[in-house]
């Protein structure tokens, strides 16, 4: 049966999926995952994140932290010291997400050899013969 005959429009499906897609895009982003992993063991300072996440610019770290804070995944605490001490910590929701990310990481580690062998077999079968 074609999609046209089901009474479900592409717009209806996209409207339903859009919020989920937005959340998944945010939490699965390269920098978001690394920040969530780095902050999983307790409060962490901005400079520690900056030093610990290879390749992230100060601006990208700031933007990603702001988005994670806006989404309720990290809390930002400013301590009244001179200079101000700012720490970031995962919220309970983000701790739950970290557990999920950890399970995904464990799965990837257990299956990385299988996937590498599968890729090699596929490439061998589908690569054109050299001339």
GROMACS .gro file of N, CA and C in nm:
model
  393
    1UNK      N    1   0.085  -0.116   0.000
    1UNK     CA    2   0.000   0.000   0.000
    1UNK      C    3   0.089   0.123   0.000
    2UNK      N    4   0.057   0.221  -0.078
    2UNK     CA    5   0.139   0.340  -0.083
    2UNK      C    6   0.111   0.427   0.039
    3UNK      N    7   0.205   0.515   0.069
    3UNK     CA    8   0.189   0.603   0.184
    3UNK      C    9   0.066   0.692   0.166
    4UNK      N   10   0.036   0.725   0.041
    4UNK     CA   11  -0.077   0.811   0.012
    4UNK      C   12  -0.208   0.749   0.060
    5UNK      N   13  -0.217   0.617   0.059
    5UNK     CA   14  -0.342   0.551   0.094
    5UNK      C   15  -0.355   0.519   0.242
    6UNK      N   16  -0.256   0.547   0.322
    6UNK     CA   17  -0.262   0.514   0.464
    6UNK      C   18  -0.328   0.623   0.547
    7UNK      N   19  -0.344   0.740   0.489
    7UNK     CA   20  -0.400   0.850   0.565
    7UNK      C   21  -0.295   0.920   0.651
    8UNK      N   22  -0.170   0.875   0.645
    8UNK     CA   23  -0.061   0.937   0.720
    8UNK      C   24   0.022   1.019   0.622
    9UNK      N   25   0.033   1.147   0.651
    9UNK     CA   26   0.109   1.233   0.562
    9UNK      C   27   0.253   1.242   0.609
   10UNK      N   28   0.340   1.277   0.519
   10UNK     CA   29   0.481   1.297   0.552
   10UNK      C   30   0.492   1.407   0.657
   11UNK      N   31   0.411   1.511   0.644
   11UNK     CA   32   0.415   1.621   0.739
   11UNK      C   33   0.378   1.573   0.880
   12UNK      N   34   0.277   1.485   0.890
   12UNK     CA   35   0.236   1.434   1.021
   12UNK      C   36   0.347   1.351   1.084
   13UNK      N   37   0.411   1.267   1.004
   13UNK     CA   38   0.520   1.184   1.056
   13UNK      C   39   0.636   1.273   1.100
   14UNK      N   40   0.671   1.372   1.018
   14UNK     CA   41   0.782   1.461   1.054
   14UNK      C   42   0.751   1.545   1.176
   15UNK      N   43   0.627   1.590   1.190
   15UNK     CA   44   0.589   1.669   1.307
   15UNK      C   45   0.602   1.586   1.433
   16UNK      N   46   0.565   1.458   1.426
   16UNK     CA   47   0.575   1.368   1.541
   16UNK      C   48   0.720   1.339   1.575
   17UNK      N   49   0.803   1.317   1.473
   17UNK     CA   50   0.942   1.276   1.493
   17UNK      C   51   1.034   1.393   1.524
   18UNK      N   52   0.996   1.513   1.486
   18UNK     CA   53   1.084   1.629   1.497
   18UNK      C   54   1.139   1.649   1.638
   19UNK      N   55   1.057   1.653   1.743
   19UNK     CA   56   1.114   1.673   1.876
   19UNK      C   57   1.213   1.563   1.916
   20UNK      N   58   1.183   1.439   1.882
   20UNK     CA   59   1.274   1.329   1.914
   20UNK      C   60   1.403   1.346   1.836
   21UNK      N   61   1.393   1.381   1.711
   21UNK     CA   62   1.512   1.400   1.628
   21UNK      C   63   1.597   1.514   1.683
   22UNK      N   64   1.534   1.621   1.728
   22UNK     CA   65   1.609   1.733   1.785
   22UNK      C   66   1.686   1.690   1.909
   23UNK      N   67   1.622   1.614   1.995
   23UNK     CA   68   1.688   1.566   2.117
   23UNK      C   69   1.804   1.475   2.081
   24UNK      N   70   1.780   1.380   1.991
   24UNK     CA   71   1.887   1.288   1.952
   24UNK      C   72   2.002   1.361   1.885
   25UNK      N   73   1.971   1.459   1.800
   25UNK     CA   74   2.077   1.537   1.737
   25UNK      C   75   2.162   1.609   1.841
   26UNK      N   76   2.097   1.663   1.942
   26UNK     CA   77   2.169   1.738   2.045
   26UNK      C   78   2.258   1.646   2.128
   27UNK      N   79   2.202   1.538   2.178
   27UNK     CA   80   2.278   1.454   2.270
   27UNK      C   81   2.378   1.362   2.201
   28UNK      N   82   2.361   1.343   2.070
   28UNK     CA   83   2.455   1.255   2.000
   28UNK      C   84   2.563   1.333   1.926
   29UNK      N   85   2.563   1.463   1.940
   29UNK     CA   86   2.665   1.544   1.875
   29UNK      C   87   2.804   1.512   1.927
   30UNK      N   88   2.901   1.527   1.842
   30UNK     CA   89   3.040   1.496   1.876
   30UNK      C   90   3.083   1.560   2.007
   31UNK      N   91   3.059   1.689   2.022
   31UNK     CA   92   3.107   1.760   2.141
   31UNK      C   93   3.019   1.730   2.262
   32UNK      N   94   2.889   1.716   2.241
   32UNK     CA   95   2.798   1.687   2.353
   32UNK      C   96   2.837   1.557   2.422
   33UNK      N   97   2.859   1.454   2.342
   33UNK     CA   98   2.895   1.324   2.399
   33UNK      C   99   3.023   1.335   2.481
   34UNK      N  100   3.122   1.402   2.427
   34UNK     CA  101   3.249   1.414   2.498
   34UNK      C  102   3.235   1.495   2.627
   35UNK      N  103   3.153   1.598   2.626
   35UNK     CA  104   3.129   1.678   2.747
   35UNK      C  105   3.056   1.593   2.850
   36UNK      N  106   2.953   1.521   2.807
   36UNK     CA  107   2.877   1.437   2.899
   36UNK      C  108   2.966   1.330   2.963
   37UNK      N  109   3.054   1.272   2.886
   37UNK     CA  110   3.145   1.170   2.940
   37UNK      C  111   3.244   1.235   3.037
   38UNK      N  112   3.297   1.351   2.999
   38UNK     CA  113   3.396   1.418   3.085
   38UNK      C  114   3.335   1.463   3.218
   39UNK      N  115   3.209   1.502   3.216
   39UNK     CA  116   3.145   1.554   3.337
   39UNK      C  117   3.073   1.446   3.418
   40UNK      N  118   3.084   1.323   3.377
   40UNK     CA  119   3.007   1.215   3.440
   40UNK      C  120   3.052   1.183   3.581
   41UNK      N  121   3.173   1.219   3.617
   41UNK     CA  122   3.226   1.180   3.748
   41UNK      C  123   3.223   1.293   3.850
   42UNK      N  124   3.142   1.392   3.824
   42UNK     CA  125   3.129   1.500   3.921
   42UNK      C  126   3.154   1.635   3.857
   43UNK      N  127   3.144   1.740   3.936
   43UNK     CA  128   3.162   1.875   3.881
   43UNK      C  129   3.297   1.889   3.813
   44UNK      N  130   3.295   1.965   3.703
   44UNK     CA  131   3.417   1.988   3.627
   44UNK      C  132   3.421   2.133   3.582
   45UNK      N  133   3.539   2.190   3.586
   45UNK     CA  134   3.555   2.330   3.547
   45UNK      C  135   3.569   2.343   3.396
   46UNK      N  136   3.537   2.463   3.348
   46UNK     CA  137   3.544   2.492   3.205
   46UNK      C  138   3.683   2.462   3.150
   47UNK      N  139   3.785   2.507   3.220
   47UNK     CA  140   3.922   2.487   3.171
   47UNK      C  141   3.960   2.339   3.167
   48UNK      N  142   3.907   2.261   3.261
   48UNK     CA  143   3.933   2.117   3.258
   48UNK      C  144   3.869   2.054   3.135
   49UNK      N  145   3.748   2.097   3.104
   49UNK     CA  146   3.681   2.047   2.983
   49UNK      C  147   3.760   2.087   2.859
   50UNK      N  148   3.802   2.212   2.856
   50UNK     CA  149   3.876   2.264   2.741
   50UNK      C  150   4.006   2.186   2.718
   51UNK      N  151   4.077   2.157   2.826
   51UNK     CA  152   4.202   2.080   2.814
   51UNK      C  153   4.176   1.933   2.783
   52UNK      N  154   4.067   1.880   2.835
   52UNK     CA  155   4.041   1.737   2.823
   52UNK      C  156   3.975   1.692   2.695
   53UNK      N  157   3.915   1.784   2.622
   53UNK     CA  158   3.845   1.748   2.498
   53UNK      C  159   3.927   1.799   2.380
   54UNK      N  160   3.997   1.707   2.320
   54UNK     CA  161   4.089   1.741   2.212
   54UNK      C  162   4.014   1.796   2.091
   55UNK      N  163   4.061   1.911   2.042
   55UNK     CA  164   4.008   1.967   1.919
   55UNK      C  165   3.892   2.063   1.935
   56UNK      N  166   3.837   2.075   2.054
   56UNK     CA  167   3.724   2.165   2.073
   56UNK      C  168   3.775   2.307   2.094
   57UNK      N  169   3.711   2.401   2.027
   57UNK     CA  170   3.748   2.541   2.046
   57UNK      C  171   3.675   2.596   2.168
   58UNK      N  172   3.727   2.703   2.220
   58UNK     CA  173   3.664   2.768   2.335
   58UNK      C  174   3.520   2.808   2.302
   59UNK      N  175   3.500   2.862   2.182
   59UNK     CA  176   3.366   2.904   2.140
   59UNK      C  177   3.271   2.785   2.130
   60UNK      N  178   3.317   2.674   2.070
   60UNK     CA  179   3.231   2.556   2.055
   60UNK      C  180   3.199   2.496   2.192
   61UNK      N  181   3.295   2.495   2.281
   61UNK     CA  182   3.271   2.445   2.416
   61UNK      C  183   3.165   2.531   2.485
   62UNK      N  184   3.178   2.662   2.473
   62UNK     CA  185   3.082   2.754   2.533
   62UNK      C  186   2.942   2.731   2.477
   63UNK      N  187   2.931   2.722   2.345
   63UNK     CA  188   2.800   2.702   2.281
   63UNK      C  189   2.738   2.568   2.320
   64UNK      N  190   2.819   2.464   2.321
   64UNK     CA  191   2.768   2.331   2.354
   64UNK      C  192   2.724   2.324   2.499
   65UNK      N  193   2.803   2.381   2.589
   65UNK     CA  194   2.764   2.384   2.730
   65UNK      C  195   2.635   2.463   2.749
   66UNK      N  196   2.623   2.573   2.680
   66UNK     CA  197   2.502   2.655   2.690
   66UNK      C  198   2.380   2.576   2.644
   67UNK      N  199   2.394   2.504   2.533
   67UNK     CA  200   2.283   2.423   2.482
   67UNK      C  201   2.249   2.308   2.576
   68UNK      N  202   2.351   2.244   2.632
   68UNK     CA  203   2.326   2.135   2.727
   68UNK      C  204   2.260   2.189   2.854
   69UNK      N  205   2.298   2.307   2.896
   69UNK     CA  206   2.234   2.370   3.012
   69UNK      C  207   2.090   2.405   2.978
   70UNK      N  208   2.068   2.460   2.863
   70UNK     CA  209   1.932   2.496   2.819
   70UNK      C  210   1.842   2.373   2.813
   71UNK      N  211   1.898   2.260   2.771
   71UNK     CA  212   1.822   2.135   2.760
   71UNK      C  213   1.806   2.065   2.894
   72UNK      N  214   1.863   2.120   3.000
   72UNK     CA  215   1.849   2.060   3.132
   72UNK      C  216   1.940   1.942   3.156
   73UNK      N  217   2.050   1.935   3.082
   73UNK     CA  218   2.141   1.822   3.096
   73UNK      C  219   2.263   1.853   3.181
   74UNK      N  220   2.300   1.979   3.190
   74UNK     CA  221   2.407   2.020   3.281
   74UNK      C  222   2.361   2.140   3.362
   75UNK      N  223   2.415   2.150   3.480
   75UNK     CA  224   2.393   2.270   3.561
   75UNK      C  225   2.524   2.346   3.567
   76UNK      N  226   2.513   2.476   3.570
   76UNK     CA  227   2.629   2.564   3.576
   76UNK      C  228   2.625   2.634   3.711
   77UNK      N  229   2.733   2.621   3.786
   77UNK     CA  230   2.741   2.684   3.917
   77UNK      C  231   2.857   2.782   3.917
   78UNK      N  232   2.828   2.907   3.951
   78UNK     CA  233   2.931   3.009   3.961
   78UNK      C  234   2.958   3.032   4.110
   79UNK      N  235   3.081   3.006   4.152
   79UNK     CA  236   3.121   3.027   4.290
   79UNK      C  237   3.175   3.169   4.305
   80UNK      N  238   3.131   3.241   4.408
   80UNK     CA  239   3.170   3.381   4.425
   80UNK      C  240   3.313   3.397   4.477
   81UNK      N  241   3.406   3.368   4.390
   81UNK     CA  242   3.548   3.385   4.424
   81UNK      C  243   3.609   3.480   4.323
   82UNK      N  244   3.730   3.521   4.349
   82UNK     CA  245   3.803   3.606   4.254
   82UNK      C  246   3.926   3.531   4.211
   83UNK      N  247   3.940   3.495   4.083
   83UNK     CA  248   3.838   3.507   3.979
   83UNK      C  249   3.724   3.408   4.003
   84UNK      N  250   3.609   3.430   3.938
   84UNK     CA  251   3.496   3.340   3.959
   84UNK      C  252   3.530   3.197   3.917
   85UNK      N  253   3.485   3.103   3.997
   85UNK     CA  254   3.505   2.961   3.967
   85UNK      C  255   3.371   2.908   3.914
   86UNK      N  256   3.374   2.855   3.792
   86UNK     CA  257   3.252   2.804   3.728
   86UNK      C  258   3.267   2.654   3.709
   87UNK      N  259   3.168   2.580   3.757
   87UNK     CA  260   3.168   2.435   3.743
   87UNK      C  261   3.043   2.389   3.671
   88UNK      N  262   3.058   2.278   3.599
   88UNK     CA  263   2.946   2.216   3.529
   88UNK      C  264   2.928   2.075   3.584
   89UNK      N  265   2.802   2.037   3.597
   89UNK     CA  266   2.772   1.905   3.651
   89UNK      C  267   2.650   1.848   3.577
   90UNK      N  268   2.651   1.716   3.559
   90UNK     CA  269   2.537   1.652   3.494
   90UNK      C  270   2.416   1.652   3.585
   91UNK      N  271   2.300   1.671   3.526
   91UNK     CA  272   2.175   1.658   3.600
   91UNK      C  273   2.140   1.509   3.609
   92UNK      N  274   2.043   1.472   3.691
   92UNK     CA  275   2.003   1.331   3.697
   92UNK      C  276   1.961   1.275   3.561
   93UNK      N  277   1.897   1.355   3.481
   93UNK     CA  278   1.856   1.310   3.347
   93UNK      C  279   1.980   1.280   3.262
   94UNK      N  280   2.080   1.365   3.272
   94UNK     CA  281   2.203   1.343   3.196
   94UNK      C  282   2.281   1.224   3.251
   95UNK      N  283   2.274   1.199   3.382
   95UNK     CA  284   2.338   1.080   3.439
   95UNK      C  285   2.275   0.954   3.378
   96UNK      N  286   2.144   0.956   3.365
   96UNK     CA  287   2.075   0.843   3.300
   96UNK      C  288   2.121   0.829   3.155
   97UNK      N  289   2.133   0.941   3.086
   97UNK     CA  290   2.182   0.939   2.948
   97UNK      C  291   2.324   0.883   2.943
   98UNK      N  292   2.408   0.922   3.039
   98UNK     CA  293   2.546   0.872   3.042
   98UNK      C  294   2.548   0.720   3.055
   99UNK      N  295   2.459   0.665   3.138
   99UNK     CA  296   2.451   0.519   3.151
   99UNK      C  297   2.419   0.455   3.015
  100UNK      N  298   2.329   0.517   2.941
  100UNK     CA  299   2.295   0.467   2.808
  100UNK      C  300   2.414   0.478   2.714
  101UNK      N  301   2.483   0.591   2.717
  101UNK     CA  302   2.603   0.608   2.634
  101UNK      C  303   2.709   0.505   2.671
  102UNK      N  304   2.721   0.475   2.799
  102UNK     CA  305   2.819   0.376   2.844
  102UNK      C  306   2.784   0.238   2.789
  103UNK      N  307   2.656   0.203   2.790
  103UNK     CA  308   2.614   0.074   2.733
  103UNK      C  309   2.644   0.070   2.583
  104UNK      N  310   2.620   0.180   2.513
  104UNK     CA  311   2.649   0.187   2.370
  104UNK      C  312   2.800   0.173   2.346
  105UNK      N  313   2.879   0.239   2.428
  105UNK     CA  314   3.025   0.228   2.416
  105UNK      C  315   3.070   0.084   2.441
  106UNK      N  316   3.013   0.021   2.542
  106UNK     CA  317   3.047  -0.119   2.572
  106UNK      C  318   3.012  -0.209   2.454
  107UNK      N  319   2.895  -0.186   2.394
  107UNK     CA  320   2.851  -0.265   2.278
  107UNK      C  321   2.951  -0.245   2.163
  108UNK      N  322   2.989  -0.119   2.138
  108UNK     CA  323   3.083  -0.090   2.029
  108UNK      C  324   3.217  -0.159   2.053
  109UNK      N  325   3.263  -0.159   2.176
  109UNK     CA  326   3.390  -0.224   2.209
  109UNK      C  327   3.381  -0.376   2.187
  110UNK      N  328   3.270  -0.436   2.231
  110UNK     CA  329   3.253  -0.581   2.213
  110UNK      C  330   3.243  -0.621   2.067
  111UNK      N  331   3.192  -0.533   1.982
  111UNK     CA  332   3.163  -0.569   1.844
  111UNK      C  333   3.252  -0.503   1.740
  112UNK      N  334   3.354  -0.430   1.783
  112UNK     CA  335   3.437  -0.357   1.687
  112UNK      C  336   3.511  -0.450   1.592
  113UNK      N  337   3.561  -0.562   1.641
  113UNK     CA  338   3.632  -0.656   1.554
  113UNK      C  339   3.536  -0.717   1.452
  114UNK      N  340   3.419  -0.757   1.498
  114UNK     CA  341   3.316  -0.812   1.408
  114UNK      C  342   3.283  -0.711   1.297
  115UNK      N  343   3.265  -0.586   1.334
  115UNK     CA  344   3.229  -0.484   1.236
  115UNK      C  345   3.344  -0.461   1.138
  116UNK      N  346   3.466  -0.457   1.188
  116UNK     CA  347   3.582  -0.439   1.100
  116UNK      C  348   3.594  -0.555   1.001
  117UNK      N  349   3.572  -0.677   1.049
  117UNK     CA  350   3.578  -0.794   0.961
  117UNK      C  351   3.464  -0.791   0.859
  118UNK      N  352   3.347  -0.748   0.901
  118UNK     CA  353   3.233  -0.739   0.809
  118UNK      C  354   3.259  -0.635   0.701
  119UNK      N  355   3.316  -0.522   0.739
  119UNK     CA  356   3.350  -0.418   0.641
  119UNK      C  357   3.450  -0.471   0.539
  120UNK      N  358   3.553  -0.540   0.589
  120UNK     CA  359   3.656  -0.593   0.499
  120UNK      C  360   3.595  -0.694   0.402
  121UNK      N  361   3.508  -0.782   0.451
  121UNK     CA  362   3.444  -0.882   0.365
  121UNK      C  363   3.354  -0.814   0.262
  122UNK      N  364   3.280  -0.714   0.304
  122UNK     CA  365   3.192  -0.640   0.212
  122UNK      C  366   3.275  -0.571   0.104
  123UNK      N  367   3.381  -0.501   0.147
  123UNK     CA  368   3.466  -0.430   0.052
  123UNK      C  369   3.530  -0.527  -0.047
  124UNK      N  370   3.573  -0.642   0.002
  124UNK     CA  371   3.634  -0.743  -0.085
  124UNK      C  372   3.534  -0.789  -0.191
  125UNK      N  373   3.411  -0.808  -0.150
  125UNK     CA  374   3.307  -0.857  -0.241
  125UNK      C  375   3.259  -0.750  -0.339
  126UNK      N  376   3.262  -0.623  -0.298
  126UNK     CA  377   3.202  -0.517  -0.377
  126UNK      C  378   3.301  -0.424  -0.444
  127UNK      N  379   3.428  -0.441  -0.420
  127UNK     CA  380   3.528  -0.355  -0.483
  127UNK      C  381   3.552  -0.400  -0.625
  128UNK      N  382   3.563  -0.305  -0.715
  128UNK     CA  383   3.592  -0.343  -0.856
  128UNK      C  384   3.732  -0.403  -0.867
  129UNK      N  385   3.743  -0.495  -0.960
  129UNK     CA  386   3.874  -0.558  -0.986
  129UNK      C  387   3.970  -0.453  -1.042
  130UNK      N  388   4.097  -0.453  -0.996
  130UNK     CA  389   4.194  -0.358  -1.053
  130UNK      C  390   4.223  -0.392  -1.200
  131UNK      N  391   4.241  -0.289  -1.277
  131UNK     CA  392   4.264  -0.312  -1.421
  131UNK      C  393   4.406  -0.347  -1.451
   0.00000   0.00000   0.00000
